[in-house]
Coordinates of C-alpha atoms in Angstrom, one line a residue:
M1 CA 57.8 -42.9 -23.2
I2 CA 55.8 -39.5 -24.4
R3 CA 53.1 -42.1 -25.2
R4 CA 53.0 -44.1 -22.4
F5 CA 52.5 -40.6 -20.7
R6 CA 49.5 -40.1 -22.9
L7 CA 48.2 -43.2 -22.7
L8 CA 48.9 -43.1 -18.3
A9 CA 47.1 -39.3 -18.5
L10 CA 44.4 -40.8 -20.8
L11 CA 43.5 -43.8 -18.5
A12 CA 43.6 -41.7 -15.5
V13 CA 41.0 -39.4 -17.0
V14 CA 38.8 -42.1 -17.5
V15 CA 39.0 -43.7 -14.2
V16 CA 38.6 -40.2 -12.6
T17 CA 35.4 -40.0 -15.2
G18 CA 34.4 -43.1 -14.2
C19 CA 35.0 -43.2 -10.4
R20 CA 32.6 -40.2 -10.2
S21 CA 29.0 -40.7 -8.5
T22 CA 26.0 -40.7 -10.7
A23 CA 24.0 -40.2 -7.4
P24 CA 21.9 -37.2 -7.1
S25 CA 23.6 -33.7 -5.8
P26 CA 22.4 -32.5 -2.7
Q27 CA 20.2 -30.3 -4.5
E28 CA 18.7 -32.5 -6.8
R29 CA 17.5 -35.0 -4.2
E30 CA 15.6 -32.0 -2.5
R31 CA 13.8 -31.4 -5.3
L32 CA 12.9 -35.0 -6.0
A33 CA 11.9 -35.4 -2.5
E34 CA 9.8 -31.9 -3.0
Q35 CA 7.9 -33.0 -5.9
Q36 CA 7.4 -36.8 -4.8
R37 CA 6.1 -34.9 -1.3
L38 CA 3.6 -32.6 -3.5
L39 CA 2.3 -35.7 -5.6
S40 CA 1.6 -37.4 -2.5
L41 CA 0.0 -34.9 -1.3
C42 CA -2.3 -34.2 -4.2
T43 CA -3.4 -37.7 -4.4
S44 CA -4.2 -38.0 -0.7
N45 CA -6.4 -34.5 -1.1
Q46 CA -8.1 -35.3 -4.5
Q47 CA -11.2 -36.8 -3.2
R48 CA -11.3 -33.3 -1.0
L49 CA -10.1 -30.6 -3.4
P50 CA -13.1 -30.3 -5.3
G51 CA -15.6 -29.3 -2.9
L52 CA -13.3 -27.2 -1.1
L53 CA -12.7 -25.2 -4.4
E54 CA -16.9 -25.3 -4.9
R55 CA -16.8 -23.8 -1.2
F56 CA -14.4 -21.3 -2.2
G57 CA -16.0 -20.1 -5.2
T58 CA -19.5 -19.7 -3.2
A59 CA -18.1 -17.9 -0.5
Q60 CA -16.4 -15.7 -2.7
S61 CA -19.3 -14.8 -5.3
R62 CA -21.3 -14.4 -2.0
L63 CA -18.9 -11.8 -0.5
A64 CA -19.2 -10.2 -4.6
S65 CA -23.1 -10.1 -4.1
V66 CA -23.0 -9.0 -0.6
R67 CA -20.9 -6.2 -1.6
Q68 CA -22.5 -5.2 -4.7
A69 CA -26.0 -4.7 -3.0
T70 CA -27.1 -1.4 -2.7
Y71 CA -30.0 0.4 -0.6
T72 CA -33.4 1.2 -1.9
P73 CA -35.1 3.7 -0.6
S74 CA -38.7 3.6 -0.5
P75 CA -41.2 5.3 -1.9
G76 CA -42.1 9.1 -0.9
P77 CA -45.2 10.8 -0.5
K78 CA -46.9 11.9 -4.1
P79 CA -46.6 15.4 -4.9
L80 CA -49.3 17.5 -4.4
D81 CA -51.7 17.6 -8.3
P82 CA -51.4 20.6 -9.6
E83 CA -55.2 20.5 -11.5
E84 CA -56.5 19.9 -8.3
Q85 CA -54.2 22.8 -6.3
R86 CA -56.1 25.1 -8.8
R87 CA -59.5 23.8 -8.1
L88 CA -59.2 24.4 -4.2
T89 CA -59.1 27.7 -2.6
I90 CA -55.6 29.7 -1.2
Y91 CA -56.3 28.2 2.3
D92 CA -56.5 24.7 1.4
Q93 CA -53.6 25.2 -1.4
Q94 CA -51.8 26.6 1.9
T95 CA -53.1 23.9 4.2
E96 CA -52.7 20.6 1.7
Q97 CA -48.7 22.0 1.3
D98 CA -48.2 22.4 5.0
L99 CA -49.6 18.3 5.1
Y100 CA -47.5 17.8 2.1
E101 CA -44.2 18.7 4.3
Q102 CA -45.1 17.2 6.9
A103 CA -45.2 14.1 5.0
V104 CA -42.1 14.5 3.3
D105 CA -40.5 15.5 6.7
A106 CA -41.6 12.2 8.6
W107 CA -40.8 9.8 5.3
R108 CA -37.5 11.5 5.0
Q109 CA -37.3 10.5 8.8
Q110 CA -38.1 7.1 8.4
D111 CA -36.3 6.5 5.4
A112 CA -33.0 7.7 7.1
E113 CA -33.6 5.2 9.8
R114 CA -34.3 2.4 7.5
R115 CA -31.4 3.3 5.8
E116 CA -29.6 3.2 8.8
R117 CA -30.9 -0.3 9.7
W118 CA -30.0 -1.7 6.4
E119 CA -26.4 -0.5 6.5
Q120 CA -26.3 -2.6 9.7
A121 CA -27.4 -5.4 8.3
Q122 CA -25.4 -5.1 5.3
A123 CA -22.3 -4.8 7.2
A124 CA -23.3 -7.3 9.3
R125 CA -23.6 -9.5 6.1
E126 CA -20.8 -8.4 4.5
A127 CA -18.8 -9.6 7.8
T128 CA -20.4 -12.7 7.8
A129 CA -19.6 -13.6 4.3
A130 CA -15.9 -12.5 4.1
E131 CA -15.6 -14.7 7.8
A132 CA -16.8 -17.8 5.2
L133 CA -14.5 -16.5 2.5
K134 CA -11.5 -16.7 5.2
A135 CA -12.6 -20.0 6.2
A136 CA -12.8 -21.1 2.7
A137 CA -9.0 -19.8 2.1
S138 CA -7.9 -21.5 5.4
A139 CA -9.2 -24.5 4.9
L140 CA -7.2 -25.0 0.4
R141 CA -4.2 -23.0 2.7
Q142 CA -4.1 -26.0 4.8
V143 CA -4.1 -28.4 1.8
H144 CA -1.3 -26.6 -0.3
P145 CA -0.7 -23.3 0.9
E146 CA 0.1 -22.1 -3.2
L147 CA -3.2 -22.4 -4.3
L148 CA -4.1 -19.2 -3.7
M149 CA -2.8 -16.4 -4.6
A150 CA -1.1 -14.0 -1.8
G151 CA -2.7 -10.6 -1.3
A152 CA -5.3 -8.6 0.3
S153 CA -8.2 -10.5 -0.7
P154 CA -7.7 -14.7 -1.2
R155 CA -7.6 -15.5 -5.1
L156 CA -7.0 -19.3 -6.8
N157 CA -3.6 -19.7 -8.1
P158 CA -5.2 -21.0 -11.2
E159 CA -2.0 -22.9 -12.3
E160 CA -1.6 -24.5 -8.9
V161 CA -5.5 -25.4 -8.8
E162 CA -4.9 -27.9 -12.0
R163 CA -1.8 -29.2 -10.9
F164 CA -4.0 -30.3 -7.9
R165 CA -6.8 -31.0 -10.0
S166 CA -5.6 -34.1 -11.8
C167 CA -2.8 -35.4 -9.6
Q168 CA -0.5 -36.4 -12.8
P169 CA 3.3 -37.3 -11.7
E170 CA 4.8 -35.0 -14.7
Q171 CA 3.3 -32.1 -13.6
F172 CA 5.0 -32.0 -10.5
R173 CA 8.6 -32.3 -12.0

């Protein structure tokens, strides 16, 4: 009698185990659907991606070079030659000194104006370069938001970029 109950219990365990569905769980189905979505997204954008990445890299380099630009002042008036000054009379030395100081003042004013124009143009160049980078980043985000890392300045996410460059199914698992 005990053997029958053991056999019956064993049979019940086998039946229950065998009846369990081998279908994936809802979470597994969701994960598989996401993998398939990413793979199809990758293959549909594989032709566009190199151009978008190049555009982003160019815009990023351009912005960096604009930001690294520095103002170079124009050369000022040549200083007075001490040897020549010694040959002049005191009155002529004073006149030469006054003319030199006027030339230096005029140069400073002109250079200040020139610097202000340069700074305005530099701000416009930086704004244009930043806008180009923003547009390039936006185009990449439209393909797949995770191609870029989060942060103040957009940067490429190397792992995601590599996945999307190769479009191999095993990389989306």
